[in-house]
Short mmCIF file of C-alpha atoms and ligand atoms in Angstrom, two decimals:
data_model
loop_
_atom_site.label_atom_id
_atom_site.label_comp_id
_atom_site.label_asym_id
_atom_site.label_seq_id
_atom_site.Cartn_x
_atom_site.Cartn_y
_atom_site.Cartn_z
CA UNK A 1 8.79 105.10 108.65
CA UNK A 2 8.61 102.93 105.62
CA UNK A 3 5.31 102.98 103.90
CA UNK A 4 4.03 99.92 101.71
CA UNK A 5 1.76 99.90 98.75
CA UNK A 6 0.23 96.76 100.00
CA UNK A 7 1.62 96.06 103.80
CA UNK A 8 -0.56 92.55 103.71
CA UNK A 9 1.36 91.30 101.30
CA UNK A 10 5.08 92.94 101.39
CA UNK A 11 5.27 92.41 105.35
CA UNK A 12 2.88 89.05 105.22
CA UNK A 13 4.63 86.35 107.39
CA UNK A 14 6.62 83.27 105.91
CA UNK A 15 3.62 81.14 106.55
CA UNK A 16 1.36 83.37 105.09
CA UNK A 17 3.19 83.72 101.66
CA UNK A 18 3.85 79.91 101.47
CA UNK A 19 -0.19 79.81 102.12
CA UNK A 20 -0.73 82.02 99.50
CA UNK A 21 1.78 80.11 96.95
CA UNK A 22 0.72 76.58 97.55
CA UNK A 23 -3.21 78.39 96.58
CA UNK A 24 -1.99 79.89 93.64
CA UNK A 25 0.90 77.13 92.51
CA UNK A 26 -2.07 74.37 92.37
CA UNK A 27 -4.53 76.61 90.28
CA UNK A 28 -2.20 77.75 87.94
CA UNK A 29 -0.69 74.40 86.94
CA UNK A 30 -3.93 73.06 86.38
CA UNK A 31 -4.78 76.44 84.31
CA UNK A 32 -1.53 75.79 82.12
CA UNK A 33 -1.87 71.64 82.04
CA UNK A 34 -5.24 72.80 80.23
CA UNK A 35 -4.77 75.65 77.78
CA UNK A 36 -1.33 75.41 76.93
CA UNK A 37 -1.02 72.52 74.66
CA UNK A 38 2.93 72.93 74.44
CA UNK A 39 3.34 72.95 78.21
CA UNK A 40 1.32 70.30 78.60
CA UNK A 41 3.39 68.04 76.51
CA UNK A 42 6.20 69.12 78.20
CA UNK A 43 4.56 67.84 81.38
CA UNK A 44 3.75 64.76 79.82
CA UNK A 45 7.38 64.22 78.86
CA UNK A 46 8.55 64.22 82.42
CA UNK A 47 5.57 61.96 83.91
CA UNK A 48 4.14 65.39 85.79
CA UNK A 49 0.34 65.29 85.92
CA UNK A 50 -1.16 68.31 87.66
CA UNK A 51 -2.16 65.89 90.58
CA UNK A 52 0.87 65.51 91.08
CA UNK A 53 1.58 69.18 92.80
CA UNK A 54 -0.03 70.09 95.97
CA UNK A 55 2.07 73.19 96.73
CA UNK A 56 4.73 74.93 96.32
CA UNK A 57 7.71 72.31 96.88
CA UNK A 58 6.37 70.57 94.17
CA UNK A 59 7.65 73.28 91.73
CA UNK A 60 10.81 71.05 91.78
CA UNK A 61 8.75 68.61 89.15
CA UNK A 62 8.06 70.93 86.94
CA UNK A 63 10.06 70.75 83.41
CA UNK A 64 11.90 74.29 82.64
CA UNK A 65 11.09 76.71 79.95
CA UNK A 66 13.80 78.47 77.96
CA UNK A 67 14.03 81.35 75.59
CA UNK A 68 14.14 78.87 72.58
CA UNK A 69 10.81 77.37 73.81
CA UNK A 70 9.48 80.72 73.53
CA UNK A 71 10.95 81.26 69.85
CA UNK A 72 9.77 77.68 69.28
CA UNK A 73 6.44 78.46 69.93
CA UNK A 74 6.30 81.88 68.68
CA UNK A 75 3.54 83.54 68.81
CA UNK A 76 0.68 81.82 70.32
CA UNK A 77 2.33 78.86 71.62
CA UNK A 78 2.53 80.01 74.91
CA UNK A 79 -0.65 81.58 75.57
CA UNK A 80 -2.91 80.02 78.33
CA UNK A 81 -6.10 82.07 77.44
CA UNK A 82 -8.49 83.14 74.08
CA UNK A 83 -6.28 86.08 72.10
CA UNK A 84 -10.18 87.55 72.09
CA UNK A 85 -8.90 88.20 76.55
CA UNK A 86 -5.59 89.74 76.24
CA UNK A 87 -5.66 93.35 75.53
CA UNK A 88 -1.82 94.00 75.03
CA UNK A 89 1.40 92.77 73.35
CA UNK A 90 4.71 93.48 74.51
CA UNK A 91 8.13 92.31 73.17
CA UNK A 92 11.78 91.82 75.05
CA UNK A 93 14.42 94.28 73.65
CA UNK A 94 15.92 91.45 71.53
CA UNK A 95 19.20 92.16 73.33
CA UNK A 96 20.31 88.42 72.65
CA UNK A 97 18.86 87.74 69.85
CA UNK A 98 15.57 87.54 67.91
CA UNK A 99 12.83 89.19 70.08
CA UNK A 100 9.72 86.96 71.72
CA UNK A 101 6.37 88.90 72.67
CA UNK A 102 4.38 88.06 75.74
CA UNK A 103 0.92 89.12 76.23
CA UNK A 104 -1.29 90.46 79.09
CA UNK A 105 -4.98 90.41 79.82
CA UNK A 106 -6.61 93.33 81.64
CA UNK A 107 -5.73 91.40 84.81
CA UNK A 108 -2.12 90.97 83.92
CA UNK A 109 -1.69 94.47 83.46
CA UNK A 110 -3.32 95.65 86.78
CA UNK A 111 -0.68 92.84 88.95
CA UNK A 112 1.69 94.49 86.34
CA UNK A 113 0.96 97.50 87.32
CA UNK A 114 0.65 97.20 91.18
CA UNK A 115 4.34 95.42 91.37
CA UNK A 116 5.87 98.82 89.86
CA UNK A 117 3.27 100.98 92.19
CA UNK A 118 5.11 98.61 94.70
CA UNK A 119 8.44 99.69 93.40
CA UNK A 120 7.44 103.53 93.90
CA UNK A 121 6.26 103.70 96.90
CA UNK A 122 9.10 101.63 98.29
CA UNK A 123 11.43 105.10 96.99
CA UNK A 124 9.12 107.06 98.61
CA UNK A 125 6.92 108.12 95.68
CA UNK A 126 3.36 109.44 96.47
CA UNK A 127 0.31 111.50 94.85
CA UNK A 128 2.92 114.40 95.66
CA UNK A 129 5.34 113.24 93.55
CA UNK A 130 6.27 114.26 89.68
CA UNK A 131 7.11 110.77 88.05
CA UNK A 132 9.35 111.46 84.70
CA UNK A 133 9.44 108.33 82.90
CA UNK A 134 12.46 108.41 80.53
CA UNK A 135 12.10 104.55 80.00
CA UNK A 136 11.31 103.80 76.04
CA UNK A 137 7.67 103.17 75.62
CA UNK A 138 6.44 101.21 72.69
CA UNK A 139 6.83 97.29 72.45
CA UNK A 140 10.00 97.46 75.06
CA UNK A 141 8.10 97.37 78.59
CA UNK A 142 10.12 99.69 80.53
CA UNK A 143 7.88 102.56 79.76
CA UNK A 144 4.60 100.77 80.21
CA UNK A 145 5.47 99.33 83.35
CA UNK A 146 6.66 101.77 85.05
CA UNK A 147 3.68 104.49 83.52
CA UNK A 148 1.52 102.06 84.91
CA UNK A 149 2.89 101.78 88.53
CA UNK A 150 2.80 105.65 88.76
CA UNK A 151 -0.70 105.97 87.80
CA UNK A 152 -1.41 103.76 90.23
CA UNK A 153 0.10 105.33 93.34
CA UNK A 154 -1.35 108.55 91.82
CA UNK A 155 1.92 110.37 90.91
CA UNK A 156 1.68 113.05 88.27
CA UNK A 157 3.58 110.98 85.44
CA UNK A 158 5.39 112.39 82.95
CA UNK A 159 5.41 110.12 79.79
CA UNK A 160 8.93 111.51 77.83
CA UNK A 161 9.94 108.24 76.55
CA UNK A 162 13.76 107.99 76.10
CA UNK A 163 16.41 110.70 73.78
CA UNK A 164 15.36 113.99 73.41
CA UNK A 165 18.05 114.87 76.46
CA UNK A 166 17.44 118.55 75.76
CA UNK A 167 13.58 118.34 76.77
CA UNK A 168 14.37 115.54 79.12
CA UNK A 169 15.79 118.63 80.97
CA UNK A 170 13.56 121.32 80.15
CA UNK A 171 11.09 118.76 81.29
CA UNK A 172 12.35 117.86 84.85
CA UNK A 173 14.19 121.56 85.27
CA UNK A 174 10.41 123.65 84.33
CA UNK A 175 7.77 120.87 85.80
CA UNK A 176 9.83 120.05 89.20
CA UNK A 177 10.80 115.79 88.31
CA UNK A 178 11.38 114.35 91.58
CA UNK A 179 11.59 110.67 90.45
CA UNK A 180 13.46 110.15 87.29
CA UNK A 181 12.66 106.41 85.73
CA UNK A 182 15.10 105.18 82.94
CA UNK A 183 18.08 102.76 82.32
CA UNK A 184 21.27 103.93 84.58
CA UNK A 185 23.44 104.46 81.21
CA UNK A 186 20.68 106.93 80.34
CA UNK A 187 20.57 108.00 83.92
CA UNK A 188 24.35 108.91 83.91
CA UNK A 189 24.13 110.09 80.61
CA UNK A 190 20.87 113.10 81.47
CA UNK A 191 23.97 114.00 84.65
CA UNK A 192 26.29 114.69 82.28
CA UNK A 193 24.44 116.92 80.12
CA UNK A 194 22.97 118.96 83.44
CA UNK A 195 26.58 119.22 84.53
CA UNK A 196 27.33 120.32 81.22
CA UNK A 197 24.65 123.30 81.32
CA UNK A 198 26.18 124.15 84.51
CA UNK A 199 23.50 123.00 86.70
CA UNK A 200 24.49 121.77 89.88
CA UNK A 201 23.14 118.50 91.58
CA UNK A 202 21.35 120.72 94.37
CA UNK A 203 19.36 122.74 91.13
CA UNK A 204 16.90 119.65 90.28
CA UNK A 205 13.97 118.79 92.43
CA UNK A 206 14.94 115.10 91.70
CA UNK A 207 15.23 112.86 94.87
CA UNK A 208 14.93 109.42 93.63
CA UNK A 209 15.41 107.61 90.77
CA UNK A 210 14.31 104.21 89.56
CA UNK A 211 16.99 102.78 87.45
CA UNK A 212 17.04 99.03 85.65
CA UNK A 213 16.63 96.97 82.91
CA UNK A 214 20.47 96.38 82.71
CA UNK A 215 23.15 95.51 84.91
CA UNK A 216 24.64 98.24 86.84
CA UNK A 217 27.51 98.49 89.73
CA UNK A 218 27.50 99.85 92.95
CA UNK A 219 30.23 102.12 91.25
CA UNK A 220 27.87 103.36 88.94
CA UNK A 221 24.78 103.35 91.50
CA UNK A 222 27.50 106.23 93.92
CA UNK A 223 28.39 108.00 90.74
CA UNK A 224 24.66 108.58 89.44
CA UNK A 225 23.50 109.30 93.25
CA UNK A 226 26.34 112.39 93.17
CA UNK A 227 25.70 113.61 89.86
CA UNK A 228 21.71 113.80 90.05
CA UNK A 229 21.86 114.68 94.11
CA UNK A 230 19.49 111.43 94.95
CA UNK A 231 19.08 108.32 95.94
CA UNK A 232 19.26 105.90 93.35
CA UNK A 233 16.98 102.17 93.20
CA UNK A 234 17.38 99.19 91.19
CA UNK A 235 14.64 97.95 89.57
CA UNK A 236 14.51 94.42 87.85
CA UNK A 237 12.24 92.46 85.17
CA UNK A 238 11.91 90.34 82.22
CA UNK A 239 9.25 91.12 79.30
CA UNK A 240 8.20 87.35 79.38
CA UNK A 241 7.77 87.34 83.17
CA UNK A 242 5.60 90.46 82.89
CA UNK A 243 8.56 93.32 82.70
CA UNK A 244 10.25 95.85 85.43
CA UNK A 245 8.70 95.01 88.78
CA UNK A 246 9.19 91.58 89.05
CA UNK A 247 11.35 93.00 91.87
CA UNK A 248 12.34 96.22 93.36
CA UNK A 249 14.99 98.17 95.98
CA UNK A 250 14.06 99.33 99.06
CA UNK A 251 15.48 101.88 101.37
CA UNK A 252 18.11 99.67 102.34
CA UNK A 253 19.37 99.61 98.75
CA UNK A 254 20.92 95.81 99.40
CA UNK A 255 19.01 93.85 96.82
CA UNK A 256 15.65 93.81 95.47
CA UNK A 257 12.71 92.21 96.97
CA UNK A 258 11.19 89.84 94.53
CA UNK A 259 7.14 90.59 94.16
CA UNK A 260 7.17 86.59 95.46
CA UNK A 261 3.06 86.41 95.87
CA UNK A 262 2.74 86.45 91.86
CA UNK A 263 6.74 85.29 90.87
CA UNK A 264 7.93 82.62 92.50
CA UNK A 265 11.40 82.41 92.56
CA UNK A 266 14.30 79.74 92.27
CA UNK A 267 18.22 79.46 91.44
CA UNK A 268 19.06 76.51 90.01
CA UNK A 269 22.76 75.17 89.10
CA UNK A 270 22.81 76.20 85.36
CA UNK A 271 24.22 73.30 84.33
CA UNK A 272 22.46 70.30 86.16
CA UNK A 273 19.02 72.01 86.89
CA UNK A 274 19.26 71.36 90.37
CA UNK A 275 17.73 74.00 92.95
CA UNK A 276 20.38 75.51 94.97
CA UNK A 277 20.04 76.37 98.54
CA UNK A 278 19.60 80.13 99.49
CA UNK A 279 22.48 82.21 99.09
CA UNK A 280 24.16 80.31 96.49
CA UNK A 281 25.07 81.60 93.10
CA UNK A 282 22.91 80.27 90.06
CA UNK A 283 20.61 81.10 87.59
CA UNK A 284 17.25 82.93 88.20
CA UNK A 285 14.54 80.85 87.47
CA UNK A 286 10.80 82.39 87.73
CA UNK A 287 7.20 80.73 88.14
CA UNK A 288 4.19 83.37 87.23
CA UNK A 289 1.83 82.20 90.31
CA UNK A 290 -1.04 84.09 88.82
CA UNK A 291 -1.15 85.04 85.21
CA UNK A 292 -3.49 83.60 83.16
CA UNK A 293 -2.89 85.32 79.59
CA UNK A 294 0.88 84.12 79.70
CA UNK A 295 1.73 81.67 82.24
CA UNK A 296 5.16 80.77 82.61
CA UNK A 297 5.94 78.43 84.42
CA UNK A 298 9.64 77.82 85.62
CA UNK A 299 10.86 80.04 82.59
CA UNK A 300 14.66 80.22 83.10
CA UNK A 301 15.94 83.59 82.88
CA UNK A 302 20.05 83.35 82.08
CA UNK A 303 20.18 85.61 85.03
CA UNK A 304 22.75 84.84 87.70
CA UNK A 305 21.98 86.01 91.14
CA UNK A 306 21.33 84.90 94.97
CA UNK A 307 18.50 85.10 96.76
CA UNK A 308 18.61 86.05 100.52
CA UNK A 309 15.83 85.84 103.30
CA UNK A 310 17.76 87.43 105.52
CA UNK A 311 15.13 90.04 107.56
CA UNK A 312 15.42 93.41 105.74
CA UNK A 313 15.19 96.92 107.70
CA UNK A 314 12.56 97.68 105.66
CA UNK A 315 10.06 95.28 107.14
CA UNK A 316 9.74 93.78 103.44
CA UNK A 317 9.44 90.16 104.35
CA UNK A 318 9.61 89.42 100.40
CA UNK A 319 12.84 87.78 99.14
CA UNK A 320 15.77 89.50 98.13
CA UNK A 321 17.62 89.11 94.96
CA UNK A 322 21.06 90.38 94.62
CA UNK A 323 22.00 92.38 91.81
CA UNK A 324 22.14 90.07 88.71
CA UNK A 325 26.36 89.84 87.68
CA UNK A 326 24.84 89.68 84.13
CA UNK A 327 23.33 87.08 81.70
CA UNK A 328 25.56 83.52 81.70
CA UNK A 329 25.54 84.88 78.12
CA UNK A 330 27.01 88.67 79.21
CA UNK A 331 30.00 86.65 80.50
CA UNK A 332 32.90 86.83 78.06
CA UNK A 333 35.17 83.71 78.02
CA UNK A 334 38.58 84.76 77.15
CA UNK A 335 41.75 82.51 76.72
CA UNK A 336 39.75 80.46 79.18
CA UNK A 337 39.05 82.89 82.06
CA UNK A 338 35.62 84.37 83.15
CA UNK A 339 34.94 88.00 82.38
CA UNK A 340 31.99 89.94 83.47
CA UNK A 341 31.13 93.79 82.41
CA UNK A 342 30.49 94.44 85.58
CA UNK A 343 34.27 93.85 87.19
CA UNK A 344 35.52 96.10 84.02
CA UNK A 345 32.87 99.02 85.75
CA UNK A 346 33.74 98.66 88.90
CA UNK A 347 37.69 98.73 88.12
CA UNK A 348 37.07 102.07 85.95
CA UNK A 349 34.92 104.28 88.36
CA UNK A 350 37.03 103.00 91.26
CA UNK A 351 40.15 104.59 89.48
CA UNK A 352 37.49 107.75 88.80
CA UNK A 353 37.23 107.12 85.14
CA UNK A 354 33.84 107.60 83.40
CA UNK A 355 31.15 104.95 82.69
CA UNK A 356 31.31 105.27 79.23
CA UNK A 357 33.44 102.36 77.65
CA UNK A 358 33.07 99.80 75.30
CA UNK A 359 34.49 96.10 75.46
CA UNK A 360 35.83 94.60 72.24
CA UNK A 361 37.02 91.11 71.86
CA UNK A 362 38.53 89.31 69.22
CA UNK A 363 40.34 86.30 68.20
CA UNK A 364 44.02 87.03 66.39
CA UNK A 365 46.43 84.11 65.60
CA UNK A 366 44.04 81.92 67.76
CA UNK A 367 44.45 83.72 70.65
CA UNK A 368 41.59 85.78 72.61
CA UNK A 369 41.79 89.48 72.17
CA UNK A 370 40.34 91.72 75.31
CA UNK A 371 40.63 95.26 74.25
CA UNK A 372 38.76 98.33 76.54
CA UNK A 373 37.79 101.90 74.88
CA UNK A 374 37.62 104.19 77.84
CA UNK A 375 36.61 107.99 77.51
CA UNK A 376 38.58 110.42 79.47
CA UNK A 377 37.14 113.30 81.35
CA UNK A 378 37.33 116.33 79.99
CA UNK A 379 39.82 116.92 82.95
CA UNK A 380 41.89 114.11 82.10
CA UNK A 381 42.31 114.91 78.81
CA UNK A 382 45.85 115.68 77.97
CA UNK A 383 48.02 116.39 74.72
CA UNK A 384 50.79 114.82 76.12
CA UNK A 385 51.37 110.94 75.16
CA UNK A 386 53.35 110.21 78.02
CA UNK A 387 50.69 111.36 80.39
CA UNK A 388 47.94 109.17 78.43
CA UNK A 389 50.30 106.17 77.90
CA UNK A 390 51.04 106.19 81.96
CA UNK A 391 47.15 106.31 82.91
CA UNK A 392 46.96 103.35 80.08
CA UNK A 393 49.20 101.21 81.70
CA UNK A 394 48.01 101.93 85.01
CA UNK A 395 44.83 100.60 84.38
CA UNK A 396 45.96 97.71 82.68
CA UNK A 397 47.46 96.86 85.88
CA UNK A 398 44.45 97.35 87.55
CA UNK A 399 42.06 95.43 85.49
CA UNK A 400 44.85 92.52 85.68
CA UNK A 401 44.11 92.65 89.09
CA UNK A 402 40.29 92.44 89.15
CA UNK A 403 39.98 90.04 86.29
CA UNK A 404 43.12 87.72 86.01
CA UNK A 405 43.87 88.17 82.77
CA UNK A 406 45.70 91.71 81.40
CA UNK A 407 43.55 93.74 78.47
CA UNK A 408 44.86 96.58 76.29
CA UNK A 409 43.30 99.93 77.50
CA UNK A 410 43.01 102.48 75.10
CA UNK A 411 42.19 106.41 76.04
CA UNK A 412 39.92 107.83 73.86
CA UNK A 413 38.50 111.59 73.62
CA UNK A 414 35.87 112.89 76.36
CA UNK A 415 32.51 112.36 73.91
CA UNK A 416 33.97 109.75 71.62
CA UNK A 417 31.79 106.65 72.79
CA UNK A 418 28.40 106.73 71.72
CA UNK A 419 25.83 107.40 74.79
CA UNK A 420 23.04 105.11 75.76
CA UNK A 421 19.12 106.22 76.17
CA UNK A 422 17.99 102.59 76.67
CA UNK A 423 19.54 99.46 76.51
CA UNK A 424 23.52 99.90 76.79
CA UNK A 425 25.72 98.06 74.56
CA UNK A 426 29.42 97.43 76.14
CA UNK A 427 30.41 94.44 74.48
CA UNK A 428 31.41 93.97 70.95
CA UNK A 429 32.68 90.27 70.29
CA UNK A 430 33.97 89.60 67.10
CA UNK A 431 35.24 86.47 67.87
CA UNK A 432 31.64 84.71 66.51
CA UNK A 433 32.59 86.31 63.24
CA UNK A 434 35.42 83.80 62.64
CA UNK A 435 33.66 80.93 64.12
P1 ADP B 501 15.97 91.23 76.53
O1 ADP B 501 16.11 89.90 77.22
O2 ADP B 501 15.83 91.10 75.05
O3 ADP B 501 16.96 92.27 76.95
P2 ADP B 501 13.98 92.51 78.24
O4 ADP B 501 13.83 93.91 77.77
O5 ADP B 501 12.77 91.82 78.71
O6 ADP B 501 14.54 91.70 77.03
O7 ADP B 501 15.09 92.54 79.38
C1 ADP B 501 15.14 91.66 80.48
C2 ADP B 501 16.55 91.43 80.91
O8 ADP B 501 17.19 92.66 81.24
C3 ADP B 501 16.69 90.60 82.15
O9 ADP B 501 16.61 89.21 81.90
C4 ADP B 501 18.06 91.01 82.65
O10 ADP B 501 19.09 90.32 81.97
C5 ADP B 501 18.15 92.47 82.28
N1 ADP B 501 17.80 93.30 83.45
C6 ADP B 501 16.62 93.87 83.74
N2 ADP B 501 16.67 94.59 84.87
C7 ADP B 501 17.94 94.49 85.34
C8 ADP B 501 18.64 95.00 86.49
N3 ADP B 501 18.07 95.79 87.37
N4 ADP B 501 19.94 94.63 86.63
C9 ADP B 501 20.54 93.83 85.75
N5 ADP B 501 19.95 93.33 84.65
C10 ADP B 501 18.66 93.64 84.44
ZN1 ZN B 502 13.74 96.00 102.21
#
């Protein structure tokens, strides 16, 4: 029987939500059309007076906010309340380029807070449960957020932090983990060093884990399930949205229900604006229904995904997001075809390499470059060149396959690619060097 954190809202009927949003949508434009000066202009650029929405399907008037309106208006820019209210800053991990902060009143960080309690329960997590939260903590939100969700649902939390791998295992081995909370690269990284001691999947007390803030394949989901000996969740969120929670997996593992009373979600054609009907591919765009410190509103999140409404086993009624392919900025352009991290995954566990691989592309004699640094396991390794050159060219073919276009594989040593504890970085393009 699934449990719920709060059944009136993750089980509410469709008319009930859209009740709820048109409330909240009216309120909060008003709220923004007030305090936030730069907002407000943008409003007044399109026409868009606050009269003018009456619920929900209004959004559709709104103008968009990007990540350069939030450098733009970096710091305060944004903020929809007194500094004197908010009582915390936190800042994105700056993985595209410079970092914006968001801040949170005390309310923000209790809805904050009850989204990742959402998140736990939904893996089963209870005032039984040992919560180790291997997430970094600091300005990056992972570890706040998801701290704060196990506090909630009363679990005794365990704030590591990310690296340390050796006490990450002392930790979980001598105080009984049985939810582990980090990135998946750091996830697959803390199985390979138990393997490594020799302990076996069954040795842990682990049973779930709650693994996001990058994107992840099903590949890697089945090979971090085996190694730890649990089920693994997805867990999505962006710092200027509020951070991990925005949505969360259930047991059916099929996509993440979005947290839809406080986020509203939209996809939108990247390149037009225009909202896209559910279960087409676009970019993730997200309305804060409720936050009053930081109030986005339509903030467009360079995520691509689908949404589905399709009735989940759970008896979630919230949305469902599919796993985000990536940022439109993730995807790699080369000699005019579209390449996503995520096919180069999937092609590399499939033929039972390791996730550990690094993505370099360059630009030689004005042609694109796609080279792939793949780590053997330690029972793949082999002195003979023949051997190596034969697995090279054999997944050459493969990726040709998958993506359309043929990269240069290269074998390299089992341990030769640095390991992740946070934030993974696969893709090195030099290309914007020559540019
Ligand atoms: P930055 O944008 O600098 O990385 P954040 O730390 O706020 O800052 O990260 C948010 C981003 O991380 C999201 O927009 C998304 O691209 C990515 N992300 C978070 N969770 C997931 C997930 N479960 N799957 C794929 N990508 C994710
Ligand atoms: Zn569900």
């Amino acid at each position: 029987m699934a449990e719920y954190y709060q059944p009136e809202i993750e089980t509410a009927s469709r008319e009930e939500m859209i009740r709820i949003q048109n409330e909240k949508i009216v309120k909060q434009v008003k709220h923004v059309y007030e305090n936030v000066p730069y907002y407000r202009n943008l409003m007044d650029e399109k026409g868009v007076k606050p009269e003018d929405i009456k619920g929900i399907d209004d959004i559709k008037k709104l103008p968009f906010l990007t990540k350069n309106d939030l450098r733009e208006a970096y710091p305060y820019g944004l903020l929809g309340t007194d500094l004197k209210d908010c009582v915390r800053i936190q800042s994105t991990s700056g993985t595209t380029g410079k970092r914006v902060v968001a801040f949170y009143t005390q309310h923000e960080i209790g809805l904050w807070g009850a989204c990742c309690a959402r998140a736990k329960v939904a893996v089963g997590g209870s005032n039984e449960d040992v919560c180790q939260v291997c997430y970094g903590y600091g300005l990056f939100t992972g570890g706040a957020g998801l701290h704060g969700g196990s506090h909630k649902v009363g679990c005794l939390t365990l704030p590591m932090s990310s690296g340390n791998t050796e006490r990450q295992i002392q930790f979980m081995m001598d105080l009984n983990s049985t939810i582990l909370c980090c990135t998946p690269s750091y996830a697959a990284y803390i199985g390979e060093t138990l393997a490594e001691r020799g302990y076996k999947p069954e040795d842990n007390k682990l049973k779930a884990g709650i693994f996001g803030a990058e994107p992840w394949t099903e590949e890697m989901r089945r090979s971090i399930e085996k190694s730890l000996g649990i089920k693994a969740y997805d867990i999505y969120g962006l710092t200027e949205i509020s951070g991990p929670g925005v949505s969360f997996e259930c047991e059916a593992q099929t996509g993440m229900h979005i947290n839809e009373d406080h986020f509203y979600a939209e996809i939108i054609n990247p390149e037009t604006g225009e909202v896209l009907p559910e279960g087409e591919k676009g970019e993730l765009v997200f309305t804060s229904l409720d936050k009053e410190g930081f109030p986005l509103l339509r903030y467009r999140t360079r995520d691509i995904c689908v949404l589905s409404r399709e009735k989940c086993s759970c008896g979630r009624t919230l949305v469902k997001m599919a796993k985000p392919m990536g940022r439109s900025d993730d995807m790699m352009i080369i000699r005019g075809v579209n390449v996503f991290p995520s096919q180069i995954e999937t092609v590399l566990l499939n033929e039972g390499y390791s996730p550990n691989y690094q993505i370099l592309v360059d630009r030689v004699n004005n042609t694109d470059t796609l080279d792939i640094n793949v780590e053997l396991n330690p029972d793949q390794f082999s002195d003979k060149v023949s051997e190596i050159q034969g697995r090279e060219k054999a997944l050459e073919a493969a990726m040709r396959t998958m993506l359309g276009i043929g990269p240069k594989v290269h074998l390299v040593a089992p341990k030769s690619i640095a390991r992740s504890e946070g934030k993974a970085v696969r893709i090195i393009d030099n290309r914007k060097l020559h540019d």
